[in-house]
Amino acid sequence: MTSLLSDANLRLDEALKHVQLSEDAILRLRSPKASLSVSIPLRRDDGSLQIFQGYRVRYDDTRGPTKGGVRFHPNVSIDEVQSLSFWMTFKCAVLDLPYGGGKGGITVNPKELSRMELERLSRGYVDAIADFIGPDRDILAPDVYTNAMIMSWMMDQYSIIQRKFSPAVVTGKPIAVGGSQGRDTATAMGAFFTIQTLMPKFDREPSQTRVAIQGFGNAGATLAQLLFDAGYVVVAVSDSKGGIYAPQGLDIPSVRSHKNATRTMKAVYCEGSVCNLVDHKTITNAELLELDVDILVPAALENQITAENAPRIKAPLIFEVANGPIAAAADPILKDKGCYVFPDILVNAGGVTVSYFEWVQNRNGLYWSAEEVNQQLQQRMVRETEAVWKISQSRDLSPRTAAYVHALERLGETIEAKGTRDYYQAG
Ligand code: NAD
């Protein structure tokens, strides 16, 4: 069992204490509905044949077709895929998307394959799982080391097998083959709407709010920009090589353009293409997490805050943009310090939400502008953030447990609407 799954199970057990759910519903949610394991033959460029292991899991489809990413990584195993699909089940339910949770992957180091080998492997994966997936059954998306190009190959292969154009079987596609506007900024935008919804509850004005962000990739850098534009004081950011800290606040557009141009992160202020260094300190990733700031955003990797460093965390508000950045063992330590942790299954769900919009657009054949996408995303993020906050306040639960309770109540309601022991025994 991966640590992600054991942590997710601990959090589920905690949430189950606070929700009225039939035994049948709990039993249903404890195991995946269907797990497929396949061997994918790949003809290498040198003519040899190699077999790769691939997986696809449909954890629960009570609320609709299953939905989840495909990961290409040497550590991919059936256990990992099952745990990630379990997590997706909850994430989709928190946002009230009409989906269950799914996940897939291939045990491979994609960096060791040529571009053509990668394409053949992606198409071979779809050949192997074609009967298990579909726009109304199970929908794929990008995950670790898979991208829009790979999604395009997978969609094309599925369409060839079905002998009809089937864009809705995969999301995260390039715009040219049915991708959605706003997908690339969706995760950061969703996190931003969550933060904006919650700040008034803590009587915080952006200009009085200092933020530190770990991870300056797609999600972290876009969120830094959105917060900067809204007047927040982003004092620290970092990437895998380390971080920069300027108590007076960083000029995020300058830091971003310098990073894009040089691949290095510097605390700079740029006028046109001329950048000057500003007063700052360089810090390690561990130091960034422990800064005295108002908001901490882990947006890089899992398991960054553990029982070891949790006692030294000073930020009173944490927004999990990465998946699983806080180990379950750190939860009670942070809670005792009075720290509010807003969980990944809410905060980073903007990505899967815009994937849902992509699926809706593919099925309707009518495409939305970036403004329409962001407006719909905002509506949903605000609504579900408010709902989680209300549960947390009215039942005195941490925001994390409240998010799990919110998801469980939705899942339970749907399972029960289809008939459980309570229904059949009622007379
Ligand atoms: P990315 O690859 O674009 O960026 C990751 C960033 O983390 C990079 O800046 C990298 O330098 C940095 N990083 C790597 N190792 C680090 C370390 N040891 N310490 C500090 N920083 C380190 O990835 P992303 O798409 O921005 O995703 C970031 C996190 O958000 C992941 O956990 C991902 O699962 C989660 N997430 C992303 C999306 C999405 O749509 N992009 C959706 C949901 C969740």
PDB file of N, CA, C and O in Angstrom, residues 1 6 37 41 64 73 87 132 147 156 173 195 201 222 270 286 288 293 305 318 355 366 380 383 416:
ATOM      1  N   MET A   1       0.845  -1.202   0.000  1.00  0.00           N
ATOM      2  CA  MET A   1       0.000   0.000   0.000  1.00  0.00           C
ATOM      3  C   MET A   1       0.884   1.257   0.000  1.00  0.00           C
ATOM      4  O   MET A   1       1.848   1.331   0.744  1.00  0.00           O
ATOM      5  N   SER A   6      -2.547   4.930   2.318  1.00  0.00           N
ATOM      6  CA  SER A   6      -2.778   4.755   3.754  1.00  0.00           C
ATOM      7  C   SER A   6      -3.195   6.089   4.371  1.00  0.00           C
ATOM      8  O   SER A   6      -4.064   6.132   5.241  1.00  0.00           O
ATOM      9  N   SER A  37      -5.309  -4.964 -15.547  1.00  0.00           N
ATOM     10  CA  SER A  37      -3.851  -5.008 -15.642  1.00  0.00           C
ATOM     11  C   SER A  37      -3.523  -5.553 -17.026  1.00  0.00           C
ATOM     12  O   SER A  37      -4.061  -6.591 -17.422  1.00  0.00           O
ATOM     13  N   PRO A  41       2.818  -4.609 -25.639  1.00  0.00           N
ATOM     14  CA  PRO A  41       4.020  -4.847 -26.432  1.00  0.00           C
ATOM     15  C   PRO A  41       4.463  -3.563 -27.143  1.00  0.00           C
ATOM     16  O   PRO A  41       3.628  -2.853 -27.701  1.00  0.00           O
ATOM     17  N   GLY A  64     -21.347   8.641 -11.814  1.00  0.00           N
ATOM     18  CA  GLY A  64     -21.148   8.896 -13.239  1.00  0.00           C
ATOM     19  C   GLY A  64     -19.937   8.146 -13.742  1.00  0.00           C
ATOM     20  O   GLY A  64     -19.310   7.391 -12.985  1.00  0.00           O
ATOM     21  N   HIS A  73       5.451   6.385 -15.214  1.00  0.00           N
ATOM     22  CA  HIS A  73       6.518   6.533 -14.213  1.00  0.00           C
ATOM     23  C   HIS A  73       7.029   5.147 -13.837  1.00  0.00           C
ATOM     24  O   HIS A  73       6.247   4.191 -13.788  1.00  0.00           O
ATOM     25  N   TRP A  87      -8.747   8.498  -4.514  1.00  0.00           N
ATOM     26  CA  TRP A  87      -8.630   9.928  -4.249  1.00  0.00           C
ATOM     27  C   TRP A  87      -9.475  10.739  -5.247  1.00  0.00           C
ATOM     28  O   TRP A  87     -10.165  11.689  -4.890  1.00  0.00           O
ATOM     29  N   PHE A 132     -12.453  -0.990 -21.815  1.00  0.00           N
ATOM     30  CA  PHE A 132     -12.643  -0.637 -20.404  1.00  0.00           C
ATOM     31  C   PHE A 132     -12.983   0.852 -20.248  1.00  0.00           C
ATOM     32  O   PHE A 132     -13.435   1.284 -19.199  1.00  0.00           O
ATOM     33  N   ASN A 147       1.253  14.403 -21.183  1.00  0.00           N
ATOM     34  CA  ASN A 147       0.918  15.790 -21.522  1.00  0.00           C
ATOM     35  C   ASN A 147      -0.147  15.832 -22.623  1.00  0.00           C
ATOM     36  O   ASN A 147      -0.695  14.792 -23.028  1.00  0.00           O
ATOM     37  N   ASP A 156      -6.864   9.862 -30.451  1.00  0.00           N
ATOM     38  CA  ASP A 156      -6.851   9.454 -31.862  1.00  0.00           C
ATOM     39  C   ASP A 156      -6.938   7.930 -31.977  1.00  0.00           C
ATOM     40  O   ASP A 156      -7.692   7.394 -32.790  1.00  0.00           O
ATOM     41  N   LYS A 173      -6.594  17.700 -23.776  1.00  0.00           N
ATOM     42  CA  LYS A 173      -6.092  17.627 -25.153  1.00  0.00           C
ATOM     43  C   LYS A 173      -5.664  19.014 -25.627  1.00  0.00           C
ATOM     44  O   LYS A 173      -6.098  20.030 -25.072  1.00  0.00           O
ATOM     45  N   ILE A 195      -8.990  30.653  -2.298  1.00  0.00           N
ATOM     46  CA  ILE A 195      -8.334  31.596  -1.372  1.00  0.00           C
ATOM     47  C   ILE A 195      -9.179  32.874  -1.246  1.00  0.00           C
ATOM     48  O   ILE A 195      -9.465  33.332  -0.139  1.00  0.00           O
ATOM     49  N   LYS A 201     -13.375  35.411   5.643  1.00  0.00           N
ATOM     50  CA  LYS A 201     -13.704  34.685   6.887  1.00  0.00           C
ATOM     51  C   LYS A 201     -12.618  34.930   7.939  1.00  0.00           C
ATOM     52  O   LYS A 201     -12.843  34.728   9.125  1.00  0.00           O
ATOM     53  N   THR A 222       1.621  30.165 -11.813  1.00  0.00           N
ATOM     54  CA  THR A 222       0.377  30.831 -12.245  1.00  0.00           C
ATOM     55  C   THR A 222      -0.370  31.381 -11.032  1.00  0.00           C
ATOM     56  O   THR A 222      -0.892  32.503 -11.062  1.00  0.00           O
ATOM     57  N   CYS A 270      12.318  43.780 -13.350  1.00  0.00           N
ATOM     58  CA  CYS A 270      12.703  43.983 -14.752  1.00  0.00           C
ATOM     59  C   CYS A 270      11.947  45.161 -15.361  1.00  0.00           C
ATOM     60  O   CYS A 270      10.752  45.332 -15.107  1.00  0.00           O
ATOM     61  N   ALA A 286      13.168  23.719   2.581  1.00  0.00           N
ATOM     62  CA  ALA A 286      12.748  23.442   3.956  1.00  0.00           C
ATOM     63  C   ALA A 286      12.530  24.756   4.697  1.00  0.00           C
ATOM     64  O   ALA A 286      11.560  24.905   5.461  1.00  0.00           O
ATOM     65  N   LEU A 288      11.687  27.630   3.383  1.00  0.00           N
ATOM     66  CA  LEU A 288      10.487  28.298   2.848  1.00  0.00           C
ATOM     67  C   LEU A 288       9.243  27.837   3.610  1.00  0.00           C
ATOM     68  O   LEU A 288       8.388  28.641   3.982  1.00  0.00           O
ATOM     69  N   VAL A 293       4.796  33.531   7.573  1.00  0.00           N
ATOM     70  CA  VAL A 293       3.929  34.160   6.566  1.00  0.00           C
ATOM     71  C   VAL A 293       2.470  33.920   6.960  1.00  0.00           C
ATOM     72  O   VAL A 293       2.192  33.146   7.883  1.00  0.00           O
ATOM     73  N   ILE A 305       5.328  18.285   4.325  1.00  0.00           N
ATOM     74  CA  ILE A 305       5.155  18.614   5.738  1.00  0.00           C
ATOM     75  C   ILE A 305       4.807  17.314   6.455  1.00  0.00           C
ATOM     76  O   ILE A 305       3.821  16.645   6.118  1.00  0.00           O
ATOM     77  N   ILE A 318      -2.885  27.152   5.326  1.00  0.00           N
ATOM     78  CA  ILE A 318      -2.158  26.397   4.295  1.00  0.00           C
ATOM     79  C   ILE A 318      -3.155  25.964   3.230  1.00  0.00           C
ATOM     80  O   ILE A 318      -4.237  25.448   3.555  1.00  0.00           O
ATOM     81  N   SER A 355     -11.485  19.999 -16.822  1.00  0.00           N
ATOM     82  CA  SER A 355     -11.545  18.769 -17.627  1.00  0.00           C
ATOM     83  C   SER A 355     -13.009  18.373 -17.863  1.00  0.00           C
ATOM     84  O   SER A 355     -13.380  17.943 -18.955  1.00  0.00           O
ATOM     85  N   LEU A 366     -20.042  22.468 -28.895  1.00  0.00           N
ATOM     86  CA  LEU A 366     -20.109  23.927 -28.807  1.00  0.00           C
ATOM     87  C   LEU A 366     -19.020  24.364 -27.833  1.00  0.00           C
ATOM     88  O   LEU A 366     -18.976  23.870 -26.706  1.00  0.00           O
ATOM     89  N   ARG A 380     -18.391  27.361  -9.411  1.00  0.00           N
ATOM     90  CA  ARG A 380     -18.334  26.054  -8.760  1.00  0.00           C
ATOM     91  C   ARG A 380     -17.349  26.054  -7.585  1.00  0.00           C
ATOM     92  O   ARG A 380     -17.636  25.523  -6.515  1.00  0.00           O
ATOM     93  N   ARG A 383     -18.907  28.022  -4.695  1.00  0.00           N
ATOM     94  CA  ARG A 383     -20.023  27.276  -4.093  1.00  0.00           C
ATOM     95  C   ARG A 383     -19.519  26.137  -3.206  1.00  0.00           C
ATOM     96  O   ARG A 383     -19.948  25.981  -2.062  1.00  0.00           O
ATOM     97  N   GLU A 416     -27.308   5.305  -1.807  1.00  0.00           N
ATOM     98  CA  GLU A 416     -28.585   4.953  -1.179  1.00  0.00           C
ATOM     99  C   GLU A 416     -29.770   5.146  -2.123  1.00  0.00           C
ATOM    100  O   GLU A 416     -30.749   4.411  -2.057  1.00  0.00           O
TER     101      GLU A 416
END
